[in-house]
Backbone as JSON, one array per atom type, in Angstrom:
{
  "sequence": "MSTRTRIAGVLVVVALVAAASGTGLAAVDTQQAQVQEQTQTQTQTQTQYCTYPSNGTYESFGVSNLSAPSGVEAGEPVTVSADITNPNDVPMIQCVEFRLEGDVVERTGWALNPNETETIEFDVNTTDLEDGTYIHGVETRDFGELATLTVGEQPEPEPEEPTATLQFDD",
  "N": [[67.66, 87.08, -88.97], [68.1, 88.06, -85.16], [70.14, 86.59, -82.67], [68.79, 86.63, -80.04], [66.41, 87.13, -80.85], [65.77, 84.93, -82.36], [66.02, 82.85, -79.26], [63.82, 84.09, -77.79], [61.39, 83.63, -79.48], [61.91, 80.37, -79.12], [60.92, 79.84, -76.29], [58.59, 81.14, -76.22], [57.76, 79.86, -77.76], [57.61, 77.18, -76.19], [56.32, 78.22, -73.97], [53.83, 78.59, -74.35], [53.18, 75.65, -74.96], [53.41, 74.71, -73.02], [51.72, 75.62, -71.0], [49.39, 74.94, -72.62], [49.68, 72.27, -72.46], [49.15, 71.44, -69.83], [50.68, 71.5, -68.15], [53.83, 72.52, -66.85], [55.59, 74.69, -65.05], [54.44, 75.95, -62.57], [52.29, 73.6, -62.15], [53.94, 71.2, -61.54], [55.43, 72.78, -58.89], [53.24, 72.52, -58.04], [51.82, 69.65, -57.14], [54.19, 69.03, -56.13], [54.18, 69.88, -54.57], [51.9, 69.13, -53.14], [52.48, 65.86, -53.23], [54.28, 66.67, -50.59], [52.69, 67.75, -48.38], [50.82, 65.2, -48.32], [52.92, 63.6, -47.29], [54.3, 64.63, -45.22], [51.36, 64.54, -43.51], [51.39, 61.72, -43.37], [53.25, 61.06, -41.79], [52.55, 62.64, -39.42], [49.95, 61.48, -38.5], [51.38, 58.62, -38.66], [53.44, 59.05, -36.45], [52.33, 60.58, -34.65], [54.25, 62.53, -33.61], [54.44, 65.19, -30.93], [53.53, 68.53, -32.0], [53.79, 70.65, -29.87], [56.83, 71.89, -29.83], [59.53, 70.35, -26.62], [60.9, 71.6, -24.32], [63.66, 70.83, -22.41], [64.91, 72.65, -20.31], [62.65, 73.03, -18.95], [60.28, 71.53, -16.81], [57.74, 69.37, -17.55], [54.32, 68.64, -17.72], [52.0, 68.84, -14.6], [50.32, 65.87, -13.94], [46.54, 64.81, -12.06], [44.32, 63.77, -10.0], [42.8, 61.32, -11.62], [39.66, 60.66, -12.64], [37.4, 58.42, -13.77], [35.02, 56.08, -14.84], [34.85, 52.39, -13.69], [33.94, 50.23, -15.22], [31.97, 49.67, -18.23], [29.58, 49.03, -20.0], [29.5, 47.93, -23.31], [30.05, 50.07, -26.46], [28.76, 51.77, -24.94], [30.18, 55.76, -24.38], [32.69, 57.15, -22.32], [32.98, 58.59, -20.49], [36.86, 60.53, -19.4], [38.37, 61.79, -17.14], [41.51, 64.82, -15.83], [43.71, 65.89, -13.59], [45.49, 68.75, -14.55], [48.37, 70.39, -14.33], [50.83, 73.13, -14.65], [53.86, 73.56, -13.56], [55.95, 75.07, -13.88], [57.67, 78.62, -13.82], [56.22, 79.73, -16.12], [53.97, 81.16, -19.03], [52.75, 77.95, -20.85], [52.46, 75.71, -23.33], [52.2, 71.89, -23.62], [52.16, 69.26, -24.62], [49.25, 66.65, -24.28], [47.9, 63.35, -23.0], [45.61, 61.3, -24.58], [45.67, 57.66, -23.56], [44.89, 54.44, -24.22], [45.35, 51.17, -23.15], [48.42, 51.07, -24.12], [48.49, 52.69, -26.43], [48.2, 55.7, -28.57], [45.65, 57.22, -28.21], [44.11, 59.44, -27.76], [45.58, 62.8, -28.66], [46.19, 66.23, -27.34], [47.05, 69.05, -27.53], [47.54, 71.59, -24.73], [47.68, 74.99, -22.54], [48.79, 76.08, -20.73], [48.96, 79.02, -17.73], [51.8, 80.04, -15.19], [52.38, 78.12, -13.08], [49.23, 76.84, -12.72], [46.11, 74.62, -12.48], [44.29, 73.24, -14.71], [40.97, 71.0, -15.56], [41.41, 68.58, -17.64], [39.37, 67.14, -20.07], [38.84, 64.32, -21.14], [36.85, 61.77, -24.4], [35.89, 59.15, -24.93], [35.21, 56.23, -26.93], [33.36, 53.67, -27.06], [32.87, 51.17, -28.58], [33.9, 50.11, -30.44], [35.31, 48.22, -28.65], [36.73, 44.74, -27.48], [34.96, 42.95, -25.2], [36.08, 42.27, -22.23], [39.31, 44.14, -19.63], [41.15, 46.8, -19.63], [43.88, 49.16, -19.5], [43.91, 52.01, -18.95], [44.36, 55.66, -19.45], [45.82, 58.82, -18.37], [48.62, 61.44, -19.75], [51.71, 63.24, -20.06], [55.13, 64.88, -20.83], [56.4, 62.93, -18.92], [54.65, 62.79, -16.45], [51.97, 61.39, -14.84], [49.06, 59.2, -15.41], [46.97, 56.48, -13.95], [44.44, 53.29, -15.41], [42.57, 51.59, -14.4], [39.39, 49.93, -17.35], [37.18, 48.37, -17.26], [35.26, 45.97, -19.97], [32.12, 45.41, -20.95], [29.48, 43.2, -19.84], [27.94, 45.29, -17.35], [27.77, 43.92, -14.0], [24.39, 44.13, -12.01], [23.66, 46.74, -9.78], [23.69, 45.96, -6.31], [21.04, 46.27, -3.79], [20.16, 49.08, -1.9], [19.88, 48.16, 0.81], [17.22, 48.92, 3.45], [17.03, 51.98, 5.47], [15.47, 52.56, 8.53], [13.82, 55.8, 10.57], [13.59, 56.47, 14.65], [12.26, 58.29, 16.69], [12.17, 58.49, 19.76], [8.65, 59.54, 22.24], [9.98, 60.55, 25.17]],
  "CA": [[67.13, 86.44, -87.46], [69.46, 86.92, -84.12], [69.45, 84.93, -81.64], [68.02, 87.1, -79.65], [64.78, 86.65, -81.47], [65.52, 83.05, -81.62], [65.51, 82.35, -78.48], [62.88, 84.24, -76.74], [60.85, 82.46, -79.6], [62.21, 79.46, -78.51], [60.34, 80.51, -75.28], [57.5, 81.84, -76.3], [56.51, 77.85, -77.91], [57.95, 76.53, -75.74], [55.34, 78.35, -72.75], [52.76, 77.91, -74.99], [53.19, 73.73, -75.39], [53.57, 73.86, -71.36], [50.16, 75.72, -71.48], [48.23, 73.68, -73.83], [49.56, 70.39, -71.96], [48.2, 71.93, -68.92], [52.16, 70.42, -67.36], [54.92, 73.28, -66.64], [56.22, 74.77, -63.05], [53.54, 75.58, -62.02], [52.1, 72.36, -62.55], [54.91, 70.77, -60.92], [55.37, 73.07, -58.31], [51.78, 72.34, -57.13], [51.71, 68.19, -57.63], [55.52, 68.49, -55.9], [53.73, 70.32, -52.19], [50.56, 68.35, -52.77], [53.04, 65.22, -52.25], [54.96, 66.96, -49.36], [51.73, 68.04, -47.79], [50.88, 64.37, -48.45], [54.31, 63.28, -46.62], [53.91, 65.69, -43.64], [50.15, 64.14, -42.51], [51.27, 60.09, -42.82], [53.86, 60.59, -41.17], [52.2, 62.82, -38.1], [49.46, 60.11, -38.28], [52.03, 57.51, -38.21], [54.42, 58.82, -36.1], [51.84, 60.43, -33.93], [54.59, 62.87, -32.5], [53.65, 66.07, -30.08], [53.89, 68.84, -32.31], [54.7, 71.24, -29.7], [58.39, 71.43, -28.65], [59.39, 70.03, -25.56], [62.32, 71.95, -23.23], [64.29, 69.96, -20.97], [64.92, 73.38, -19.1], [61.11, 73.12, -18.16], [59.41, 70.88, -16.12], [56.9, 68.66, -17.71], [53.06, 69.54, -16.97], [51.43, 67.13, -13.44], [48.97, 65.04, -13.76], [46.28, 64.33, -10.5], [42.54, 63.06, -9.98], [42.73, 61.09, -12.73], [38.44, 59.98, -12.82], [36.69, 57.36, -14.95], [34.47, 54.73, -14.07], [35.46, 51.01, -14.44], [33.23, 49.84, -15.71], [30.97, 50.22, -19.22], [29.06, 48.48, -20.94], [30.47, 47.73, -25.04], [29.59, 50.86, -26.94], [28.9, 53.16, -24.33], [30.48, 56.52, -24.11], [33.2, 57.19, -21.02], [34.84, 60.65, -20.28], [38.27, 60.18, -18.63], [38.97, 63.21, -16.62], [42.42, 65.0, -15.41], [43.81, 67.58, -13.88], [46.52, 68.99, -15.08], [49.51, 71.12, -13.67], [52.06, 73.63, -14.87], [54.52, 73.59, -12.11], [56.78, 76.95, -14.07], [56.94, 79.73, -13.98], [56.5, 80.73, -17.25], [53.19, 80.18, -19.62], [53.5, 76.68, -21.71], [51.76, 75.06, -24.54], [51.83, 71.05, -23.79], [50.82, 67.85, -25.0], [48.23, 65.64, -23.23], [47.65, 62.48, -24.0], [45.18, 59.78, -23.3], [46.27, 55.76, -23.97], [44.13, 53.11, -23.65], [47.29, 50.14, -24.2], [49.29, 51.96, -23.85], [48.21, 53.53, -27.52], [47.81, 57.23, -28.04], [44.43, 57.99, -28.47], [44.03, 61.26, -28.49], [46.62, 63.45, -27.74], [45.95, 68.22, -27.32], [47.58, 70.76, -26.87], [46.94, 72.63, -23.81], [48.49, 75.89, -22.52], [48.38, 76.32, -18.91], [49.68, 79.72, -17.07], [52.38, 79.65, -14.2], [51.47, 77.04, -11.62], [47.91, 77.33, -13.2], [45.62, 73.93, -12.19], [42.94, 72.75, -15.01], [41.21, 69.81, -15.41], [41.02, 67.85, -19.27], [38.32, 65.39, -20.64], [38.52, 63.14, -22.87], [35.45, 61.11, -24.25], [36.84, 57.72, -24.89], [34.2, 56.01, -28.02], [33.65, 52.19, -26.54], [31.91, 50.83, -29.48], [34.9, 48.95, -31.29], [36.5, 47.62, -27.46], [35.84, 43.87, -26.94], [34.67, 42.77, -23.8], [37.97, 42.45, -21.42], [39.79, 44.91, -19.42], [41.71, 47.18, -20.49], [44.44, 49.75, -19.0], [43.71, 52.8, -19.67], [45.67, 56.98, -19.08], [46.19, 60.27, -19.23], [50.15, 61.64, -19.66], [52.14, 64.43, -19.75], [56.03, 63.61, -20.98], [57.55, 62.96, -17.73], [54.04, 62.23, -15.44], [50.48, 59.88, -16.46], [48.59, 58.75, -13.79], [46.62, 55.69, -14.76], [43.51, 53.06, -14.56], [41.49, 49.77, -15.62], [38.34, 49.96, -17.84], [36.26, 46.92, -17.81], [34.05, 47.01, -21.39], [30.98, 44.59, -20.9], [27.87, 43.66, -20.09], [28.31, 44.69, -15.95], [25.78, 42.97, -12.57], [23.42, 44.79, -11.15], [23.78, 47.61, -8.39], [22.61, 45.2, -5.11], [19.96, 47.42, -4.29], [20.71, 49.55, -0.08], [18.99, 48.59, 2.52], [16.31, 50.98, 3.38], [17.18, 52.06, 6.32], [14.27, 53.92, 9.0], [14.8, 56.75, 11.82], [12.5, 56.57, 14.94], [12.4, 59.27, 17.6], [10.9, 58.56, 21.47], [9.38, 60.64, 22.97], [9.75, 60.46, 26.52]],
  "C": [[68.53, 86.94, -86.43], [68.95, 86.43, -83.22], [68.74, 85.51, -80.66], [66.46, 87.06, -79.94], [64.81, 85.22, -81.27], [64.65, 82.32, -80.7], [64.6, 82.93, -77.42], [61.6, 83.88, -77.88], [60.81, 81.31, -79.92], [61.53, 79.59, -77.24], [59.08, 80.76, -74.71], [57.22, 80.15, -76.07], [56.85, 76.68, -77.05], [56.39, 76.71, -73.91], [54.58, 77.95, -72.78], [52.73, 76.34, -75.09], [53.09, 73.75, -73.88], [51.66, 74.64, -70.5], [49.42, 75.38, -71.72], [48.57, 72.75, -72.96], [48.82, 70.43, -70.85], [49.88, 71.85, -67.42], [52.97, 72.74, -66.99], [55.14, 73.7, -65.27], [55.72, 74.93, -62.67], [53.02, 74.3, -61.7], [53.01, 71.59, -61.36], [55.23, 71.1, -59.41], [54.13, 72.69, -57.59], [51.78, 70.52, -56.66], [53.05, 67.63, -56.6], [54.83, 68.8, -53.92], [52.57, 69.42, -51.55], [51.19, 66.4, -52.3], [53.54, 65.37, -50.87], [54.21, 67.36, -48.99], [51.0, 66.3, -47.27], [51.55, 63.3, -47.01], [53.56, 63.23, -45.12], [52.64, 64.46, -42.62], [50.06, 62.27, -42.71], [51.78, 60.09, -42.14], [54.01, 61.64, -39.69], [51.19, 61.42, -37.86], [50.03, 59.04, -37.55], [52.57, 57.24, -36.99], [53.26, 59.71, -34.01], [52.64, 61.76, -33.14], [54.25, 64.55, -31.86], [54.52, 66.93, -30.67], [54.29, 70.18, -31.5], [56.44, 71.31, -28.64], [58.62, 70.86, -27.25], [60.8, 70.11, -25.0], [62.72, 71.43, -22.49], [64.37, 70.81, -20.61], [63.64, 72.91, -18.75], [60.76, 71.98, -17.58], [58.48, 70.33, -16.99], [56.03, 68.78, -16.53], [52.97, 68.13, -15.6], [50.65, 66.93, -13.6], [48.34, 64.15, -12.74], [44.87, 63.92, -11.57], [42.44, 62.19, -11.14], [41.18, 59.82, -12.92], [37.89, 59.1, -14.28], [36.06, 56.13, -14.3], [34.98, 53.62, -14.4], [34.82, 50.28, -14.43], [32.6, 49.79, -17.31], [30.69, 48.96, -20.0], [29.67, 48.75, -22.51], [29.5, 48.81, -25.76], [28.95, 52.19, -26.68], [29.57, 54.59, -24.29], [31.79, 56.41, -23.05], [33.69, 58.81, -21.31], [35.43, 59.77, -18.72], [38.09, 61.97, -18.54], [40.77, 63.49, -15.87], [42.77, 65.98, -14.46], [45.33, 67.06, -14.23], [47.17, 70.63, -15.07], [50.79, 71.45, -14.3], [52.47, 74.26, -13.98], [55.56, 74.67, -12.52], [56.7, 77.96, -14.02], [56.95, 80.27, -15.22], [54.91, 80.33, -18.06], [54.01, 79.4, -20.16], [52.34, 76.35, -22.14], [52.88, 72.89, -23.9], [51.34, 70.08, -24.07], [50.46, 67.08, -23.67], [48.12, 64.21, -24.12], [46.16, 61.12, -23.6], [45.3, 58.02, -24.59], [45.67, 54.86, -23.85], [45.27, 51.65, -24.48], [47.73, 49.96, -24.52], [49.45, 53.22, -25.64], [47.58, 54.82, -27.44], [46.56, 57.53, -28.77], [43.96, 59.87, -28.92], [44.68, 62.02, -27.52], [46.2, 65.31, -27.79], [46.58, 68.24, -27.03], [47.45, 71.61, -25.6], [47.86, 73.39, -23.38], [48.13, 75.84, -21.09], [49.3, 77.93, -18.25], [50.56, 79.61, -16.03], [51.71, 78.89, -12.85], [49.41, 77.03, -11.73], [47.31, 75.48, -13.05], [44.23, 73.74, -13.13], [42.66, 71.39, -14.98], [40.44, 69.35, -16.81], [39.85, 66.6, -19.35], [38.7, 65.15, -21.42], [37.58, 62.35, -23.26], [36.29, 60.33, -25.31], [35.4, 56.77, -26.02], [35.0, 54.25, -27.11], [33.63, 51.16, -27.26], [33.15, 49.56, -30.32], [35.87, 47.94, -29.86], [35.91, 46.44, -27.8], [35.44, 43.71, -25.81], [36.34, 42.44, -22.81], [38.08, 44.02, -19.92], [41.29, 45.4, -20.13], [42.33, 48.51, -19.68], [44.49, 51.32, -19.85], [44.45, 54.21, -18.97], [45.47, 57.95, -19.3], [47.8, 61.07, -18.67], [51.02, 62.81, -19.98], [53.8, 64.01, -21.09], [56.14, 63.31, -20.03], [56.16, 62.04, -16.58], [52.37, 61.66, -16.03], [50.15, 59.8, -14.82], [46.96, 57.44, -15.06], [45.5, 54.59, -14.14], [43.05, 52.13, -15.64], [40.04, 50.18, -15.69], [37.93, 48.48, -17.82], [35.04, 47.22, -18.82], [33.69, 46.01, -20.87], [29.99, 44.64, -20.34], [28.07, 43.81, -17.73], [27.32, 44.7, -15.09], [25.98, 44.76, -11.97], [24.15, 45.29, -9.77], [23.48, 46.47, -7.31], [21.44, 46.69, -4.63], [20.4, 47.69, -2.21], [20.06, 49.24, 0.29], [18.45, 49.77, 3.01], [16.57, 50.47, 5.55], [15.91, 53.51, 7.1], [15.41, 54.41, 9.87], [13.57, 56.63, 12.99], [12.93, 56.97, 15.84], [11.43, 58.36, 18.89], [10.74, 59.78, 22.06], [9.34, 60.18, 25.02], [9.04, 61.03, 27.78]]
}
């Protein structure tokens, strides 16, 4: 029996054993890919980096006209909005974040054409917030606007005083 035949026979046996046991190169590659994917997902979740590259040669999107209620009862949803402007002469995608007490609650990539302004909205869940006053805001790479949100029982609005209109004949 030649050396070439023996090597081919050994390779066939190794392949059969690997196939029967469910292990082999394909299984190792799949397992490594799953571990790598889990690691990347955990890293993104923990660090919450913006997935859109920040190019220092272009200006950051601007933030203006932050709008949000000043108070809410715990558990009620809140909508926070702001105008986002691309001051650049090229279309861009940049990250826009909603932060509560400095922590990123939501981050989204926002695409704008040159010199375009759009309103972005974030729906905020207040179920897990304790009564108190929180600083929140909408931020881009270099700009942002902040406001406060008081969570808890809200005072009843004072009734408006009735008004009347009188008209006298001459």
